[in-house]
Coordinates of C-alpha atoms in Angstrom, one line a residue:
M2 CA -169.9 124.1 -59.2
K3 CA -172.4 126.9 -58.5
R4 CA -170.5 127.9 -55.4
L5 CA -167.3 128.2 -57.5
E6 CA -169.2 130.3 -60.1
M7 CA -170.3 132.6 -57.4
L8 CA -166.8 132.9 -55.9
I9 CA -165.3 133.7 -59.4
K10 CA -168.0 136.4 -60.0
E11 CA -167.3 137.9 -56.5
F12 CA -163.5 137.8 -56.4
C13 CA -162.2 137.8 -60.0
P14 CA -165.0 138.7 -62.5
T15 CA -162.5 140.3 -64.9
G16 CA -159.9 137.4 -64.9
V17 CA -157.0 136.3 -62.8
E18 CA -153.3 137.2 -62.4
Y19 CA -150.7 134.9 -64.0
R20 CA -147.4 134.5 -62.3
K21 CA -144.2 132.5 -62.8
L22 CA -144.0 129.4 -60.7
E23 CA -141.0 130.8 -58.7
D24 CA -143.3 133.6 -57.5
C25 CA -146.0 131.1 -56.3
C26 CA -143.9 128.9 -54.0
N27 CA -140.5 128.3 -52.3
I28 CA -138.3 126.1 -54.5
L29 CA -136.0 124.0 -52.3
D30 CA -133.8 122.3 -54.9
K31 CA -130.6 123.5 -53.4
K32 CA -131.3 121.4 -50.3
R33 CA -131.6 118.1 -52.2
K34 CA -129.0 115.3 -51.8
P35 CA -128.6 112.3 -54.0
V36 CA -127.4 109.0 -52.5
T37 CA -126.3 106.1 -54.6
K38 CA -128.2 102.8 -54.0
A39 CA -125.1 101.2 -52.6
A40 CA -124.7 104.0 -50.0
R41 CA -128.3 104.1 -48.8
Q42 CA -129.1 102.7 -45.4
A43 CA -132.4 101.0 -45.2
G44 CA -135.0 102.6 -43.0
R45 CA -138.6 104.0 -42.8
Y46 CA -138.3 107.3 -44.6
P47 CA -139.3 107.6 -48.3
Y48 CA -136.5 108.3 -50.7
Y49 CA -138.0 110.2 -53.7
G50 CA -136.7 110.4 -57.3
A51 CA -138.2 111.8 -60.5
N52 CA -141.3 109.6 -60.6
G53 CA -142.0 108.9 -56.9
I54 CA -140.7 106.8 -54.1
Q55 CA -137.6 104.9 -55.1
D56 CA -136.5 103.4 -51.8
Y57 CA -136.8 103.8 -48.0
V58 CA -133.9 105.1 -46.0
S59 CA -132.7 105.6 -42.5
D60 CA -132.7 109.5 -42.5
Y61 CA -134.5 112.4 -44.0
I62 CA -133.7 116.0 -45.2
F63 CA -137.2 117.5 -45.5
D64 CA -140.1 117.5 -43.0
G65 CA -143.4 119.0 -44.1
V66 CA -145.8 119.1 -47.1
F67 CA -144.3 119.3 -50.6
I68 CA -144.9 118.9 -54.3
L69 CA -142.2 117.0 -56.2
V70 CA -141.9 117.5 -60.0
G71 CA -139.7 115.3 -62.2
E72 CA -136.5 117.1 -63.3
D73 CA -134.7 114.5 -65.4
G74 CA -135.4 111.0 -66.5
S75 CA -139.1 110.5 -65.9
V76 CA -140.2 114.1 -66.4
Q77 CA -143.4 114.0 -68.5
T78 CA -146.5 111.9 -68.9
E79 CA -147.8 110.5 -72.1
Q80 CA -149.9 113.7 -72.3
G81 CA -146.8 115.9 -72.2
T82 CA -147.5 117.2 -68.7
P83 CA -145.0 117.1 -65.8
V84 CA -144.7 114.1 -63.5
V85 CA -146.0 115.4 -60.2
N86 CA -146.1 113.8 -56.7
W87 CA -147.5 114.9 -53.4
A88 CA -145.3 114.2 -50.4
E89 CA -145.9 114.7 -46.7
G90 CA -143.8 114.1 -43.6
K91 CA -140.2 113.2 -43.2
I92 CA -138.7 112.5 -46.6
W93 CA -135.4 112.4 -48.6
V94 CA -135.4 113.8 -52.2
N95 CA -132.6 113.2 -54.7
N96 CA -131.6 115.6 -57.5
H97 CA -133.9 114.1 -60.1
A98 CA -137.0 115.9 -58.7
H99 CA -137.7 119.5 -58.1
I100 CA -139.2 120.2 -54.6
I101 CA -141.5 123.1 -53.7
E102 CA -143.3 124.2 -50.6
E103 CA -146.2 126.6 -50.0
I104 CA -146.1 130.4 -49.5
E105 CA -148.9 132.6 -48.3
G106 CA -151.6 133.4 -50.8
V107 CA -151.1 130.3 -53.1
S108 CA -152.4 126.9 -52.0
L109 CA -149.9 124.2 -52.4
R110 CA -152.7 121.8 -53.2
Y111 CA -153.9 124.2 -55.9
L112 CA -150.4 124.2 -57.4
Y113 CA -150.4 120.4 -57.3
H114 CA -153.5 120.2 -59.5
Y115 CA -152.5 123.2 -61.7
I116 CA -149.0 122.0 -62.6
Q117 CA -150.5 118.8 -64.0
T118 CA -152.3 120.8 -66.7
I119 CA -149.1 122.4 -68.2
N120 CA -147.8 121.0 -71.4
V121 CA -144.0 120.9 -71.1
R122 CA -143.1 118.9 -74.3
G123 CA -141.4 121.9 -75.8
L124 CA -139.3 122.5 -72.7
I125 CA -137.8 119.0 -72.4
H126 CA -134.4 118.6 -73.9
G127 CA -131.3 116.3 -73.9
N128 CA -130.6 112.6 -74.4
I129 CA -131.8 112.2 -70.9
P130 CA -135.0 114.2 -70.8
K131 CA -134.7 117.2 -68.5
L132 CA -137.0 120.0 -67.2
N133 CA -134.2 122.4 -66.2
Q134 CA -134.2 125.0 -63.4
G135 CA -134.8 127.9 -65.7
N136 CA -137.8 126.4 -67.5
F137 CA -139.2 125.0 -64.3
R138 CA -139.1 128.3 -62.5
A139 CA -140.7 130.1 -65.5
L140 CA -143.7 127.9 -65.7
V141 CA -146.8 130.1 -65.9
I142 CA -149.5 129.7 -63.2
A143 CA -153.0 131.2 -63.1
V144 CA -153.4 132.5 -59.6
P145 CA -157.0 133.3 -58.6
P146 CA -157.8 134.6 -55.1
I147 CA -157.4 132.1 -52.3
E148 CA -161.1 131.6 -51.9
V149 CA -161.4 130.4 -55.5
Q150 CA -158.3 128.2 -55.1
S151 CA -159.8 126.5 -52.0
E152 CA -163.1 125.7 -53.7
I153 CA -161.3 124.3 -56.8
V154 CA -159.1 122.1 -54.5
R155 CA -162.2 120.9 -52.7
I156 CA -163.9 119.8 -55.9
L157 CA -160.8 118.2 -57.4
D158 CA -159.8 116.4 -54.2
N159 CA -163.2 114.7 -54.1
F160 CA -162.2 113.0 -57.4
T161 CA -158.7 112.1 -56.3
E162 CA -159.9 110.7 -53.0
L163 CA -162.4 108.4 -54.7
T164 CA -159.7 107.2 -57.1
A165 CA -157.3 106.6 -54.1
E166 CA -160.0 104.5 -52.4
L167 CA -160.5 102.4 -55.5
T168 CA -156.7 102.1 -55.9
A169 CA -156.3 100.9 -52.3
E170 CA -159.1 98.3 -52.9
L171 CA -157.4 97.1 -56.0
T172 CA -154.0 96.9 -54.2
A173 CA -155.6 94.7 -51.5
R174 CA -157.3 92.5 -54.0
N175 CA -154.0 92.1 -56.0
K176 CA -152.2 91.0 -52.9
Q177 CA -154.8 88.4 -52.2
F178 CA -154.7 87.3 -55.9
E179 CA -150.9 87.1 -55.9
Y180 CA -150.9 84.9 -52.8
Y181 CA -153.5 82.6 -54.5
R182 CA -151.6 82.5 -57.8
T183 CA -148.3 81.7 -56.1
Q184 CA -149.9 78.8 -54.3
L185 CA -151.4 77.4 -57.5
L186 CA -148.2 77.7 -59.5
T187 CA -146.0 76.1 -56.9
F188 CA -145.5 72.3 -57.0
S189 CA -143.5 69.5 -55.4
D190 CA -140.1 68.7 -56.8
E191 CA -141.7 65.9 -58.9
V192 CA -142.9 68.6 -61.3
E193 CA -140.1 69.5 -63.7
M194 CA -138.4 72.9 -63.6
V195 CA -137.9 74.4 -67.1
T196 CA -136.4 77.5 -68.6
L197 CA -138.4 79.9 -70.7
E198 CA -136.3 79.2 -73.8
A199 CA -137.2 75.4 -73.4
V200 CA -140.9 76.0 -73.8
C201 CA -141.2 78.8 -76.3
Q202 CA -139.6 80.7 -79.2
I203 CA -138.1 84.0 -78.1
V204 CA -137.8 86.8 -80.6
D205 CA -136.5 90.2 -79.7
C206 CA -137.8 93.3 -81.4
P207 CA -136.0 95.3 -84.1
H208 CA -133.8 97.9 -82.5
T209 CA -134.5 100.7 -85.0
S210 CA -136.9 103.4 -84.2
P211 CA -139.9 103.3 -86.6
K212 CA -141.4 106.1 -88.6
W213 CA -144.5 106.8 -86.6
K214 CA -147.8 107.4 -88.4
E215 CA -151.3 108.6 -87.2
S216 CA -152.8 105.4 -88.6
G217 CA -151.8 102.1 -90.1
V218 CA -150.6 98.9 -88.3
P219 CA -150.3 99.3 -84.5
V220 CA -146.9 98.9 -82.9
I221 CA -147.2 97.4 -79.4
R222 CA -145.0 99.2 -76.9
N223 CA -144.2 98.5 -73.3
Y224 CA -147.1 100.7 -72.0
N225 CA -149.6 98.8 -74.2
L226 CA -149.0 95.7 -72.1
V227 CA -151.4 95.8 -69.2
N228 CA -152.4 93.0 -66.9
G229 CA -151.9 90.3 -69.5
Q230 CA -153.8 92.2 -72.2
I231 CA -153.1 94.5 -75.1
D232 CA -154.3 98.0 -74.2
T233 CA -155.5 99.6 -77.5
S234 CA -156.4 103.0 -76.0
N235 CA -153.1 104.6 -76.8
L236 CA -151.5 103.0 -79.8
S237 CA -148.7 104.1 -82.1
Y238 CA -148.7 103.1 -85.8
V239 CA -146.5 102.4 -88.8
D240 CA -147.4 102.1 -92.4
E241 CA -147.6 98.8 -94.3
A242 CA -144.1 99.1 -95.7
E243 CA -142.6 99.6 -92.3
Y244 CA -144.7 96.8 -90.9
L245 CA -143.4 94.3 -93.5
T246 CA -139.8 95.4 -92.6
R247 CA -140.4 94.9 -88.9
I248 CA -142.0 91.4 -89.2
K249 CA -139.2 89.8 -91.2
R250 CA -138.1 88.0 -88.1
I251 CA -141.5 86.9 -87.0
E252 CA -145.1 88.0 -87.5
P253 CA -147.2 88.2 -84.3
Q254 CA -150.1 85.9 -84.2
E255 CA -153.0 84.9 -81.9
N256 CA -151.8 83.6 -78.5
D257 CA -148.3 84.9 -78.8
I258 CA -147.2 86.8 -75.7
L259 CA -145.4 90.1 -75.7
F260 CA -143.0 90.8 -72.9
S261 CA -141.6 94.2 -72.0
R262 CA -137.9 94.2 -71.2
E263 CA -137.8 98.0 -70.5
A264 CA -139.3 99.8 -67.5
P265 CA -141.7 98.6 -66.3
I266 CA -139.9 95.3 -66.9
G267 CA -142.1 92.2 -67.1
N268 CA -145.4 93.7 -68.4
V269 CA -147.0 91.2 -70.6
G270 CA -150.0 91.0 -73.0
I271 CA -151.4 88.1 -75.0
I272 CA -152.3 88.8 -78.6
P273 CA -156.0 88.2 -79.3
A274 CA -157.5 86.7 -82.5
N275 CA -157.6 88.8 -85.7
F276 CA -155.2 91.5 -84.4
K277 CA -152.5 92.6 -86.8
C278 CA -149.6 94.3 -85.0
C279 CA -145.8 94.4 -84.7
Q280 CA -143.4 94.7 -81.8
G281 CA -142.1 97.9 -80.4
Q282 CA -138.6 98.5 -79.2
R283 CA -137.5 96.3 -76.3
V284 CA -140.7 94.3 -76.5
V285 CA -140.0 90.5 -76.9
L286 CA -142.3 88.1 -78.6
L287 CA -142.8 84.7 -77.0
R288 CA -144.4 81.9 -78.9
P289 CA -145.2 79.0 -76.6
N290 CA -144.8 75.4 -77.7
Q291 CA -148.4 74.4 -77.1
D292 CA -147.4 70.7 -77.0
I293 CA -145.8 71.6 -73.7
I294 CA -147.4 74.7 -72.3
Y295 CA -150.7 76.7 -72.8
P296 CA -150.2 80.3 -73.6
R297 CA -152.5 81.5 -70.8
Y298 CA -150.6 79.4 -68.3
L299 CA -147.3 80.9 -69.4
M300 CA -148.9 84.4 -69.2
H301 CA -149.9 83.7 -65.5
I302 CA -146.4 82.4 -64.8
L303 CA -144.8 85.6 -66.2
Q304 CA -147.1 87.8 -64.2
G305 CA -146.5 86.0 -60.9
E306 CA -144.0 86.3 -58.1
I307 CA -142.0 83.3 -59.2
V308 CA -140.7 85.0 -62.3
R309 CA -140.8 88.6 -60.9
N310 CA -138.5 87.6 -58.0
Q311 CA -136.0 86.3 -60.6
I312 CA -136.2 89.6 -62.5
S313 CA -135.6 91.6 -59.3
S314 CA -132.6 89.5 -58.4
V315 CA -131.0 90.2 -61.8
E316 CA -131.7 93.9 -61.4
G317 CA -130.1 93.8 -58.0
K318 CA -126.9 92.6 -59.7
G319 CA -126.6 95.7 -61.8
A320 CA -129.0 95.3 -64.7
T321 CA -130.6 98.6 -65.5
V322 CA -134.3 99.1 -65.1
S323 CA -134.5 100.2 -68.7
N324 CA -133.1 97.0 -70.3
F325 CA -133.6 93.4 -69.2
N326 CA -131.2 91.3 -71.2
I327 CA -132.5 88.6 -73.6
S328 CA -129.9 86.2 -72.1
D329 CA -131.5 86.7 -68.6
L330 CA -135.0 86.4 -70.1
R331 CA -134.1 83.0 -71.6
K332 CA -132.9 81.6 -68.3
L333 CA -136.1 82.4 -66.3
K334 CA -137.2 79.2 -64.5
F335 CA -140.6 77.8 -63.5
Q336 CA -142.5 74.5 -63.1
V337 CA -144.7 73.2 -65.9
P338 CA -147.2 70.5 -64.8
A339 CA -149.3 68.2 -67.0
K340 CA -151.5 70.0 -69.4
K341 CA -154.8 69.0 -67.7
I342 CA -153.5 70.6 -64.5
Q343 CA -152.5 73.7 -66.5
L344 CA -156.1 74.0 -67.7
F345 CA -157.5 73.7 -64.1
I346 CA -155.1 76.5 -63.0
I347 CA -155.9 78.7 -66.0
D348 CA -159.7 78.5 -65.3
K349 CA -159.2 79.5 -61.6
L350 CA -156.8 82.3 -62.3
D351 CA -158.7 83.8 -65.2
V352 CA -161.8 84.3 -63.2
F353 CA -160.0 85.9 -60.3
G354 CA -157.7 87.9 -62.5
K355 CA -160.6 89.3 -64.6
L356 CA -162.1 91.0 -61.5
N357 CA -158.8 92.6 -60.6
G358 CA -157.0 93.2 -63.8
D359 CA -159.3 93.6 -66.7
I360 CA -158.7 96.9 -68.5
K361 CA -162.3 96.9 -69.8
D362 CA -164.2 95.7 -66.8
G363 CA -163.6 95.6 -63.0
L364 CA -161.7 97.9 -60.8
P365 CA -159.0 99.0 -63.3
A366 CA -161.7 100.2 -65.7
E367 CA -163.5 102.1 -62.9
I368 CA -160.2 103.7 -61.8
T369 CA -159.5 104.7 -65.4
L370 CA -162.9 106.3 -65.7
R371 CA -162.5 108.3 -62.5
K372 CA -159.1 109.5 -63.6
K373 CA -160.6 110.7 -66.9
Q374 CA -163.4 112.5 -65.0
Y375 CA -160.8 114.2 -62.8
E376 CA -158.7 115.3 -65.8
Y377 CA -161.8 116.6 -67.5
Y378 CA -162.9 118.7 -64.6
R379 CA -159.3 119.8 -63.8
E380 CA -158.9 121.2 -67.3
K381 CA -162.3 122.9 -67.1
L382 CA -161.9 124.4 -63.6
L383 CA -158.3 125.6 -64.1
S384 CA -158.8 127.6 -67.3
F385 CA -159.1 131.3 -66.5
P386 CA -159.0 134.5 -68.6
E387 CA -156.0 136.7 -67.8
R388 CA -156.8 139.9 -66.0
S389 CA -155.9 143.0 -67.9
Q390 CA -152.9 144.9 -66.4
A391 CA -154.3 148.3 -67.6

């Protein structure tokens, strides 16, 4: 940090210039080409959309180093900042992501970090959220001298590299865990195959949008369902009257499972003891019949490849990623062994899963901590006084 302070004192002691984004890079949006999923030919080149890689195709239209920023659909994070991806090499980009490349005097990597600090909530409009061309080009960027940009990039990249290493480690562990889980949850034909509706009560959420409050009873939404747990770090709330209206169909209780039927489809979380809550939109409550199946066994089933492959096959037939139908959910099939075997499997998978997926301990918690550190220093390092034009 001392080196950065010295560089700022040397090169921009009175502040920095602020420019429109369009004056800081080349915007290549006119060269984009959307291709429908049916028309794509499978290949090795990444096909990018608003929130990252959507597919791999047989050809490319860009070759180089680029920043991609969500244009419509997935255009902002929970913090209200743009969805930003770094892309290198031969790629295809559809018309849901803005694409920019570097110009002399402004580091592309600096822009990558800086754009992620801009609040765009007031710029997003339409039934399908959109960051349009005019607003995108007019985003205001602080542009210090290149020496300062380079030092900021060096510092921030150290954080992102560590996070990437931890994420790669978690990915490798998850692959190992998934293989282990699939083996434990696969049985001979002697073990009965059942449908989800045969082993639990299934209750869809109310379809009305609630009146959000800053405190009250938490509403569990799709992004609160993380690795089989309820993530309470980013809750939305309703008041008691709204809560009573929303639980007329069913009141969530301990060991109920919540299932997201909107993107990302299939996220689940088990409700802990003494936790008062209600369902969010497109979150389904599953109440296992504990005479047949243990809740934690069902949770592992729902997280595993056996069920996820069935969800993918339904999506491939035309279901949208934003809405997995209740009728398809009811038909999900899996095997349910004797309860003593379920207990054995639960014990094995809970130990392994805690190391990989616990949102309070293990690698996910470490990755979250590193991301928060990165965001803290990013905000701190990218705040500059504007240089006087006089």
